[in-house]
């Protein structure tokens, strides 16, 4: 029997099985990665691995994971941040891996239960539709019923229309109403769970992983018996894990829980058929109390900060606790109705609705108490017609809260991404997650950046903290776009500046035949990217979400312009509390947190340019602090070496050497 190392050699070597695939090119880094993953899995140890774009990292972890899981009868969980990558793994890479490993195996994408239709709840909702839904909603319900006859998986994503929340929440699988003993084998969610239990590879997203992980108490595994986990797109782990473990309750959620019982406005809900006015009045009272409570929260936030939409709360009971009593009264009343209810299904719905009210009550109470000093508490106000108010909590230190449970002995956590290191080291990432026992490895890039990329630094641009910056920046951006005749992705850190520059340049660019696409909230990110790819002379102005995940190989993107180094403003409560924690531990919040975070984001932005061996182009950085400040060196030394030009006061460029520039 061949060892895992033999298999890797047979597949990833220059003449290996992989080399027979069309368009395949041998990359030593890919083999190195496959060997490192194999060794971590065999040694049941943890690994952090930076695999630059072009290495072919999906196959380099999938193949060893499958070989190991099949041989040892274990289960591989592959967790990603984006749905795009999940789809790519499932539809393309898993199939290639299948053709390489010589074993048959089963792989599934696993989603949270609320994605699946519950046929028992659907039947119940159909029976009670006059009581639960208005005419439009009832129409949706009938379309869901038709679909339920033909769907194979009951996954809401495959429903031919997007259902309203009020309808879907009434028919999706839900923890409190779920009983496979009653429903028998024809349940979409139970089927998905069964398939996940039987599968060798289970693909899911980070958010679901950490939500399920937070509910698990098992010492020796994560989610399934004898599993191991590979996190791709691991750069988002700290933020997703924090929010996954944290808790949140909003005005809309509490109102939803109350309205599920009875909505005084629509006169629909589980209690609508009950003759007793008392129960309906308790729902109306709970609704009024919910609105009054969250309005008080909103006013307290506004009193402390007029403009901010997020506010950290440091004082227990910063508003009076007026919600518990009406919610408790409502729960007691539901309990009475529940006892009298003859139908098992209707009873289950009442139990589930009561549970939701109880959870809301507990979360509000926990938020107001602020009894856990390891958590950060904050309020978030959302804009729009219905101004929602969220009460959020999350662990200040993800490392302290998850590391002991996540990086356990006897199994493996493999974390990979194209962008994890700062200044050539993975220490920052390792320390943020508390993965001190993990082996670290940074692979070389397969691209020739000396030939493929040029770096242009705006030496003469006024720095962003200079009042002249705002007036000057449109001209510098215009000059930069002209250098590549469009084909540019311009990355901003502020929507105000993005709009201002777009207004000032639109006419000039369009008169030169360069179409300007702007992330202004009117067109979806997906549509903007589609237009940008199709019109190769266009220019795209993007904010936060365009710094990562944009993959435009070829001539449509030959220039990335970075308007400002992406330092996060410490106005988010979690960022603020994490910085305070570092200071309390005698660290330097700027050097130990703000700077490395900005460098990682900067690297993501730079990484948008070269996506394949045939791509060429330039990166222009219009934030002159990269040259004038000491920390600029950390940014420069964190990106691939390539020829450098400096932009002088007249916009003309002259060449410089990386060492010379980094030493300025
Ligand atoms: S087992 Fe749960 S999800 Fe499945 S049909 Fe029954 S109640 Fe619905």
XYZ file of C-alpha atoms and ligand atoms in Angstrom:
672
model
C 0.000 0.000 0.000
C 1.362 3.399 -0.987
C 2.141 5.938 1.699
C 0.514 9.369 1.565
C 3.877 10.830 0.550
C 3.997 8.441 -2.448
C 0.535 9.494 -3.492
C 1.489 13.168 -3.317
C 4.576 12.503 -5.416
C 2.535 10.562 -7.982
C 0.020 13.370 -8.291
C 1.958 16.626 -7.859
C 5.400 15.864 -9.344
C 6.446 17.382 -12.663
C 5.365 14.257 -14.545
C 2.584 13.393 -12.097
C -1.097 12.723 -12.751
C -1.927 16.414 -12.455
C 0.425 17.227 -15.332
C -1.879 15.317 -17.722
C -4.744 17.732 -17.165
C -5.340 20.362 -19.871
C -3.750 23.797 -19.204
C -1.865 22.441 -16.221
C 1.518 23.840 -15.352
C 3.848 22.305 -12.774
C 4.353 24.484 -9.693
C 6.850 23.326 -7.041
C 4.965 25.458 -4.479
C 1.837 23.394 -5.024
C 3.722 20.195 -4.295
C 5.355 21.775 -1.238
C 1.930 22.773 0.054
C 0.471 19.304 -0.518
C 3.413 17.787 1.388
C 3.020 20.226 4.282
C -0.728 19.537 4.556
C -0.113 15.771 4.416
C 2.457 15.968 7.160
C 0.180 18.097 9.403
C -2.719 15.671 8.929
C -0.596 12.602 9.577
C 0.965 14.199 12.642
C -2.448 15.494 13.791
C -0.946 18.946 14.178
C -1.969 22.469 13.185
C -0.648 24.438 10.228
C -0.802 28.053 9.028
C 0.142 28.315 5.400
C 0.276 31.343 3.128
C -0.144 30.245 -0.486
C 0.123 33.176 -2.910
C -2.263 33.510 -5.851
C -1.395 31.073 -8.632
C -0.071 28.270 -6.388
C -3.191 26.167 -6.937
C -3.906 25.853 -3.235
C -7.371 24.281 -3.436
C -6.037 21.043 -4.916
C -2.952 21.228 -2.720
C -5.127 20.845 0.380
C -8.070 18.890 -1.067
C -6.022 15.973 -2.387
C -4.092 15.343 0.885
C -7.293 15.881 2.887
C -9.215 13.314 0.838
C -6.370 10.779 0.844
C -6.013 11.101 4.603
C -9.758 11.061 5.330
C -10.350 7.972 3.165
C -7.382 6.061 4.584
C -8.063 6.907 8.230
C -11.873 6.947 7.911
C -11.974 10.525 9.120
C -14.016 13.501 7.942
C -12.583 16.619 6.291
C -14.410 19.887 6.951
C -13.455 22.536 4.412
C -14.607 25.952 5.538
C -14.489 29.069 3.341
C -15.527 32.685 3.750
C -17.294 33.140 0.436
C -20.012 31.235 -1.344
C -18.083 31.616 -4.607
C -15.223 29.526 -3.298
C -17.596 26.889 -1.900
C -19.198 26.549 -5.320
C -15.825 26.390 -7.060
C -14.595 23.696 -4.667
C -17.740 21.636 -4.992
C -18.318 21.945 -8.741
C -14.741 21.980 -10.024
C -11.909 21.159 -7.624
C -13.550 18.198 -5.872
C -14.190 16.607 -9.271
C -10.554 17.092 -10.316
C -9.421 15.681 -6.968
C -11.722 12.691 -7.501
C -10.025 11.946 -10.813
C -6.600 12.118 -9.127
C -6.924 10.192 -5.869
C -8.201 6.920 -7.313
C -10.846 6.474 -4.584
C -14.497 7.216 -4.688
C -15.719 9.457 -1.919
C -18.693 11.573 -1.086
C -18.625 15.386 -0.734
C -21.414 17.799 0.212
C -21.984 21.480 0.820
C -23.638 21.788 4.219
C -25.766 24.819 5.063
C -27.497 26.072 8.179
C -30.930 24.551 8.857
C -32.847 27.733 8.043
C -31.860 27.258 4.398
C -34.065 24.162 4.138
C -37.805 23.889 3.660
C -39.588 22.070 6.481
C -42.490 20.185 4.933
C -44.192 19.719 8.287
C -44.226 23.456 8.933
C -45.312 24.070 5.337
C -48.335 21.793 5.796
C -49.162 23.560 9.013
C -48.737 27.009 7.468
C -51.037 26.008 4.597
C -53.673 24.907 7.071
C -53.378 28.154 8.998
C -52.721 30.488 6.081
C -55.734 32.735 6.643
C -54.648 33.166 10.207
C -50.961 33.728 9.376
C -50.616 35.558 6.059
C -51.981 38.438 4.008
C -52.938 37.883 0.352
C -49.474 38.495 -1.106
C -47.817 36.222 1.430
C -50.422 33.510 0.863
C -49.546 33.648 -2.863
C -45.892 33.075 -2.022
C -46.838 30.189 0.222
C -48.673 28.485 -2.638
C -45.659 28.897 -4.909
C -43.482 27.321 -2.204
C -45.966 24.456 -2.005
C -45.706 23.873 -5.779
C -41.927 23.959 -5.551
C -41.947 21.517 -2.622
C -43.387 18.859 -4.968
C -40.445 19.046 -7.348
C -37.411 20.176 -5.358
C -34.874 17.482 -4.565
C -33.083 19.278 -1.756
C -35.523 21.892 -0.368
C -32.701 24.447 -0.421
C -34.112 28.000 -0.514
C -31.357 28.970 -2.919
C -33.005 26.793 -5.562
C -36.445 28.327 -5.064
C -37.251 30.180 -8.325
C -38.079 33.416 -6.438
C -36.841 35.139 -3.283
C -39.472 34.634 -0.598
C -40.245 37.343 1.932
C -38.814 36.705 5.377
C -42.269 36.620 6.962
C -43.178 33.612 4.807
C -39.885 31.725 4.711
C -39.394 31.997 8.489
C -42.745 30.271 8.865
C -41.821 27.275 6.700
C -38.073 26.755 7.091
C -36.539 24.153 9.352
C -36.311 25.482 12.870
C -34.658 24.035 15.909
C -37.585 24.284 18.324
C -40.158 22.751 15.997
C -38.022 19.963 14.644
C -38.718 16.344 15.397
C -37.463 13.739 12.943
C -39.245 11.021 14.972
C -42.575 12.563 14.033
C -41.744 13.562 10.470
C -40.153 10.375 9.209
C -37.447 10.076 6.583
C -38.726 12.622 4.006
C -37.179 15.704 5.496
C -34.803 17.915 3.510
C -32.795 19.076 6.490
C -32.479 15.625 8.058
C -31.383 14.338 4.660
C -28.727 17.065 4.398
C -27.544 16.224 7.920
C -27.422 12.524 7.104
C -25.451 13.247 3.941
C -23.002 15.399 5.902
C -22.560 12.614 8.451
C -21.848 10.120 5.665
C -19.626 12.399 3.571
C -15.852 12.315 3.490
C -15.667 16.037 2.684
C -18.109 18.574 4.123
C -17.886 22.091 2.712
C -19.399 24.945 4.718
C -18.800 28.585 5.490
C -16.862 30.021 8.439
C -19.985 31.583 9.951
C -21.817 28.242 10.113
C -18.702 26.458 11.367
C -18.323 28.820 14.325
C -22.037 28.895 15.103
C -22.110 25.081 15.304
C -18.728 24.994 17.010
C -19.971 27.323 19.769
C -22.749 24.810 20.525
C -20.389 21.796 20.730
C -18.865 20.538 23.932
C -16.930 17.578 22.532
C -13.320 17.440 23.674
C -11.865 15.436 20.828
C -13.582 16.717 17.677
C -15.034 19.898 16.150
C -18.441 19.111 14.613
C -18.356 15.454 13.538
C -16.689 12.457 15.111
C -13.002 12.242 14.137
C -13.016 15.308 11.924
C -10.323 17.800 10.992
C -10.797 21.244 9.508
C -9.238 23.229 6.700
C -10.000 26.943 6.679
C -9.470 28.519 3.279
C -9.753 32.338 3.054
C -8.478 32.178 6.627
C -7.747 35.906 6.705
C -11.312 36.524 7.918
C -11.235 33.966 10.740
C -10.781 36.396 13.615
C -13.710 38.585 12.622
C -16.066 35.751 11.656
C -15.213 33.630 14.701
C -15.778 36.626 16.988
C -19.198 37.354 15.541
C -20.094 33.635 15.317
C -19.404 33.147 19.003
C -20.910 36.506 19.933
C -24.631 37.162 20.227
C -27.025 39.686 18.801
C -30.654 40.664 19.290
C -32.516 43.374 17.407
C -35.815 45.182 17.560
C -36.889 43.419 14.339
C -36.116 40.005 15.857
C -38.127 40.668 19.015
C -41.028 42.045 16.972
C -40.845 39.022 14.695
C -41.090 36.705 17.711
C -44.111 38.625 19.036
C -45.818 38.896 15.631
C -45.408 35.213 15.069
C -47.923 34.833 17.880
C -50.117 37.744 16.872
C -49.589 40.883 14.822
C -52.093 43.532 15.958
C -51.821 45.338 12.612
C -52.380 42.442 10.205
C -54.409 40.435 12.756
C -52.428 37.356 11.714
C -50.433 34.908 13.820
C -50.620 31.659 15.772
C -53.027 33.163 18.301
C -55.294 34.804 15.703
C -57.888 32.030 15.898
C -58.165 32.254 19.683
C -61.247 33.997 20.887
C -59.648 35.356 24.019
C -58.849 39.042 23.591
C -56.494 38.826 26.537
C -53.763 36.977 24.610
C -53.960 39.357 21.695
C -53.770 42.302 24.064
C -50.627 40.783 25.630
C -49.064 40.642 22.151
C -50.021 44.279 21.538
C -48.521 45.179 24.904
C -45.292 43.277 24.099
C -45.133 45.057 20.741
C -45.510 48.480 22.397
C -42.925 47.584 25.044
C -40.468 46.393 22.367
C -40.794 49.605 20.387
C -40.544 51.751 23.521
C -37.495 49.868 24.812
C -35.561 50.064 21.542
C -36.535 53.718 21.083
C -35.057 54.415 24.497
C -31.867 52.599 23.429
C -31.825 54.657 20.239
C -32.268 57.922 22.152
C -29.533 56.977 24.611
C -27.182 56.301 21.676
C -28.111 59.584 20.013
C -27.561 61.457 23.286
C -24.044 60.052 23.526
C -23.169 60.381 19.883
C -25.239 62.271 17.348
C -23.750 60.918 14.150
C -22.341 57.508 14.907
C -24.401 54.437 14.057
C -22.422 52.154 16.376
C -21.780 52.852 20.011
C -19.937 50.847 22.589
C -21.864 50.445 25.828
C -19.755 50.293 28.951
C -22.369 50.921 31.634
C -24.646 48.120 32.825
C -28.346 48.995 32.642
C -27.698 52.091 30.528
C -31.453 52.134 29.862
C -34.202 50.849 32.108
C -35.239 47.239 31.791
C -38.835 47.557 30.658
C -39.069 44.638 28.280
C -38.729 41.550 30.480
C -42.088 41.798 32.205
C -44.321 42.084 29.121
C -42.350 39.293 27.415
C -42.625 37.090 30.499
C -46.381 37.717 30.708
C -46.729 36.782 27.077
C -44.769 33.569 27.584
C -46.943 32.531 30.521
C -50.062 33.168 28.466
C -48.696 31.078 25.578
C -48.009 28.248 28.002
C -51.723 28.176 28.932
C -52.798 28.082 25.268
C -50.220 25.406 24.587
C -51.679 23.172 27.319
C -55.131 23.397 25.730
C -53.927 22.868 22.170
C -54.904 19.442 20.799
C -52.919 19.449 17.556
C -49.319 18.317 18.015
C -48.046 20.483 15.138
C -49.792 23.637 16.379
C -48.494 22.930 19.857
C -44.924 22.630 18.531
C -45.287 25.978 16.755
C -46.428 27.600 19.998
C -43.519 26.043 21.890
C -41.082 27.335 19.270
C -42.612 30.825 19.326
C -42.437 30.865 23.118
C -38.801 29.764 22.965
C -37.972 32.663 20.622
C -39.565 35.119 23.053
C -37.616 33.540 25.921
C -34.346 33.806 23.990
C -35.006 37.455 23.153
C -35.738 38.166 26.808
C -32.518 36.469 27.907
C -30.329 38.222 25.309
C -31.681 41.662 26.215
C -31.145 40.884 29.886
C -27.559 39.688 29.285
C -26.813 42.789 27.257
C -28.074 45.118 29.957
C -26.272 43.220 32.743
C -22.850 43.309 31.012
C -21.602 40.698 33.425
C -18.860 39.173 31.236
C -15.716 41.303 31.185
C -14.272 39.247 28.296
C -16.987 40.562 25.970
C -17.460 43.839 24.124
C -21.019 45.208 24.125
C -22.264 47.611 21.501
C -25.399 49.013 19.895
C -25.751 49.330 16.150
C -28.390 51.475 14.453
C -29.230 50.603 10.888
C -30.485 53.205 8.480
C -33.427 52.901 6.107
C -37.178 53.191 6.422
C -37.407 50.848 9.387
C -34.584 51.903 11.647
C -33.537 48.687 13.297
C -31.574 48.645 16.542
C -29.173 45.780 17.283
C -27.671 44.897 20.653
C -24.419 43.015 19.983
C -21.816 41.191 22.031
C -18.591 39.536 20.868
C -15.431 38.308 22.579
C -12.814 41.053 22.751
C -10.064 38.495 22.320
C -10.883 35.703 19.887
C -7.612 34.023 20.857
C -8.624 33.793 24.521
C -12.146 32.663 23.780
C -11.599 30.018 21.090
C -7.952 28.935 20.982
C -8.074 26.327 23.777
C -11.104 24.653 22.215
C -10.107 25.049 18.557
C -6.421 24.176 18.649
C -6.874 20.962 20.552
C -4.597 17.973 20.545
C -5.211 14.854 18.448
C -6.598 16.586 15.372
C -5.651 19.255 12.834
C -6.645 22.796 11.983
C -5.135 23.904 8.676
C -5.443 27.622 7.896
C -4.594 28.981 4.483
C -5.002 32.097 2.374
C -3.043 34.132 -0.143
C -2.688 36.935 2.403
C -1.803 36.149 5.998
C 1.717 37.457 6.548
C 2.984 40.877 7.530
C 6.515 41.792 6.546
C 7.291 38.153 5.748
C 6.049 36.742 9.060
C 2.922 34.856 10.153
C 3.402 35.777 13.816
C 0.630 38.391 13.769
C -1.996 35.992 12.391
C -0.838 33.255 14.742
C -1.100 35.517 17.743
C -4.534 36.981 16.836
C -6.009 33.468 16.826
C -3.877 32.075 19.633
C -2.558 29.338 17.307
C 0.816 29.213 19.018
C 1.321 25.478 18.442
C 0.719 25.699 14.708
C 3.574 25.241 12.272
C 3.902 28.203 9.882
C 4.898 28.191 6.233
C 4.982 30.922 3.563
C 5.245 29.654 -0.002
C 6.987 31.511 -2.827
C 4.918 33.092 -5.530
C 4.849 31.327 -8.909
C 4.629 34.733 -10.646
C 7.559 36.792 -11.900
C 6.732 40.153 -10.332
C 9.943 41.727 -11.623
C 8.543 41.289 -15.113
C 4.810 41.369 -14.458
C 4.316 44.296 -12.069
C 5.476 47.887 -11.630
C 4.991 49.919 -8.479
C 4.374 53.658 -8.827
C 4.578 55.748 -5.660
C 3.048 59.223 -5.448
C 5.966 60.890 -3.693
C 4.738 64.424 -4.382
C 1.064 63.864 -3.463
C 0.109 65.808 -0.301
C -0.377 63.307 2.553
C -3.992 62.537 3.525
C -3.732 64.502 6.785
C -2.736 67.642 4.828
C -5.715 69.933 4.010
C -4.442 70.117 0.403
C -4.996 66.359 -0.100
C -8.716 66.498 -0.859
C -8.365 69.190 -3.515
C -5.320 67.588 -5.103
C -6.274 63.905 -5.183
C -8.735 63.987 -8.148
C -5.991 65.316 -10.429
C -3.513 62.652 -9.279
C -6.105 59.939 -9.830
C -6.927 61.335 -13.265
C -3.231 61.417 -14.230
C -2.820 57.834 -13.022
C -5.853 56.582 -14.962
C -4.514 58.318 -18.066
C -1.240 56.380 -17.724
C -3.051 53.080 -18.308
C -5.844 54.519 -20.502
C -8.490 53.243 -18.118
C -8.396 49.521 -17.210
C -8.037 50.585 -13.591
C -9.497 49.597 -10.247
C -9.333 52.619 -7.938
C -9.560 51.638 -4.263
C -10.911 54.136 -1.730
C -11.236 54.022 2.048
C -13.949 56.686 2.314
C -17.284 56.867 0.506
C -17.237 60.661 0.816
C -13.960 60.916 -1.107
C -15.073 58.296 -3.637
C -18.227 60.285 -4.468
C -16.348 63.582 -4.629
C -13.674 62.275 -6.978
C -16.282 60.483 -9.122
C -18.243 63.733 -9.508
C -15.173 65.703 -10.423
C -13.776 63.204 -12.976
C -16.840 61.644 -14.597
C -17.205 64.191 -17.427
C -13.526 64.206 -18.359
C -13.161 60.441 -18.329
C -16.291 59.834 -20.336
C -15.342 62.448 -22.929
C -12.217 60.341 -23.466
C -14.235 57.165 -23.933
C -13.412 55.786 -20.467
C -16.524 54.550 -18.721
C -16.652 55.269 -15.000
C -18.231 52.613 -12.769
C -18.808 53.622 -9.172
C -19.729 51.635 -6.076
C -22.391 54.094 -4.993
C -24.957 51.652 -3.634
C -27.138 51.806 -6.762
C -25.599 48.845 -8.617
C -24.663 45.528 -7.015
C -21.024 44.573 -6.605
C -21.586 41.590 -8.887
C -23.079 43.746 -11.671
C -20.305 46.365 -11.368
C -17.648 43.684 -11.692
C -19.431 42.168 -14.693
C -19.496 45.535 -16.490
C -15.898 46.222 -15.546
C -14.794 42.903 -17.062
C -16.817 43.415 -20.239
C -15.756 46.981 -20.990
C -11.977 46.705 -21.001
C -11.381 50.466 -20.992
C -13.598 51.138 -18.011
C -12.507 52.317 -14.583
C -14.038 51.049 -11.365
C -14.098 53.125 -8.165
C -14.570 50.750 -5.227
C -14.723 50.792 -1.455
C -14.052 48.200 1.224
C -15.466 45.077 -0.464
C -13.407 45.660 -3.629
C -10.113 45.453 -1.749
C -10.531 41.667 -1.657
C -12.150 38.913 -3.702
C -11.955 40.780 -7.042
C -10.593 38.387 -9.645
C -10.259 40.013 -13.066
C -7.467 38.363 -15.038
C -6.464 39.845 -18.388
C -6.538 43.268 -19.935
C -9.645 44.690 -18.211
C -7.563 45.192 -15.064
C -4.026 46.397 -15.672
C -3.826 49.044 -13.004
C -4.726 49.164 -9.305
C -4.708 52.647 -7.800
C -4.645 52.869 -4.011
C -5.789 56.308 -2.916
C -4.937 55.945 0.742
C -3.277 53.392 3.028
C -6.189 51.419 4.497
C -5.863 52.182 8.205
C -9.126 51.298 9.929
C -10.652 54.158 11.861
C -10.911 52.861 15.441
C -14.551 53.875 15.631
C -15.923 50.351 15.655
C -16.431 49.224 19.258
C -14.713 45.883 18.672
C -11.638 47.512 17.146
C -11.565 50.032 19.962
C -11.856 47.399 22.686
C -9.227 45.180 21.035
C -6.851 48.140 20.939
C -7.562 48.904 24.596
C -6.855 45.288 25.509
C -3.459 45.449 23.774
C -2.636 48.656 25.653
C -3.669 47.035 28.966
C -1.294 44.166 28.196
C 1.528 46.701 27.710
C 1.469 46.410 23.928
C 1.406 49.195 21.359
C -2.050 49.296 19.770
C -0.809 50.982 16.589
C 2.172 48.705 15.966
C 0.527 45.519 17.247
C -2.911 45.896 15.678
C -3.692 48.920 13.494
C -0.573 48.657 11.339
C -0.637 44.881 10.687
C -4.371 45.015 9.929
C -3.777 47.846 7.436
C -0.845 45.985 5.854
C -2.981 42.877 5.351
C -5.719 44.904 3.701
C -3.158 46.739 1.582
C -1.744 43.395 0.441
C -5.256 42.275 -0.486
C -5.679 45.420 -2.589
C -2.317 44.957 -4.333
C -3.188 41.292 -4.898
C -6.064 42.279 -7.223
C -3.612 43.034 -10.049
C -1.692 39.901 -11.007
C -4.043 36.922 -11.181
C -2.163 34.720 -13.671
C 1.283 34.216 -15.168
C 0.323 36.241 -18.226
C -1.067 39.276 -16.371
C 0.977 42.463 -16.340
C 0.284 45.887 -14.904
C 1.031 48.556 -12.353
C 0.118 49.463 -8.809
C -0.061 53.174 -8.048
C -0.056 54.273 -4.428
C -1.147 57.858 -3.969
C -0.606 57.966 -0.210
C 2.832 59.541 0.164
C 3.059 58.385 3.787
C 4.329 55.114 2.339
C 7.557 57.048 1.695
C 7.520 59.697 4.383
C 6.601 57.637 7.450
C 8.670 55.028 9.196
C 5.827 52.497 8.974
C 5.713 52.865 5.164
C 8.593 50.427 5.066
C 6.401 47.673 6.559
C 3.900 48.154 3.725
C 6.591 48.121 1.059
C 8.377 45.081 2.424
C 5.101 43.147 2.615
C 4.447 43.124 -1.142
C 6.383 41.350 -3.909
C 9.622 42.894 -5.126
C 9.209 44.664 -8.475
C 10.500 47.733 -10.355
C 9.561 51.025 -8.702
C 8.875 54.485 -10.076
C 8.340 57.649 -8.084
C 5.829 60.258 -9.223
C 7.309 63.761 -9.067
C 5.438 67.063 -8.563
C 4.658 67.385 -12.293
C 3.246 63.848 -12.436
C 6.334 62.587 -14.278
C 7.811 59.290 -13.091
C 11.412 58.353 -12.365
C 12.821 54.973 -11.422
C 14.013 53.906 -8.002
C 15.186 50.720 -6.310
C 13.118 48.898 -3.680
C 15.973 48.946 -1.122
C 16.546 52.624 -1.686
C 12.827 53.413 -1.328
C 12.272 51.170 1.680
C 15.211 52.808 3.431
C 13.913 56.355 2.968
S -37.616 16.763 10.943
Fe -37.689 18.915 11.428
S -37.146 19.990 9.525
Fe -37.672 17.902 9.029
S -39.779 17.993 8.410
Fe -39.700 17.442 10.578
S -39.843 19.333 11.683
Fe -39.352 19.814 9.574
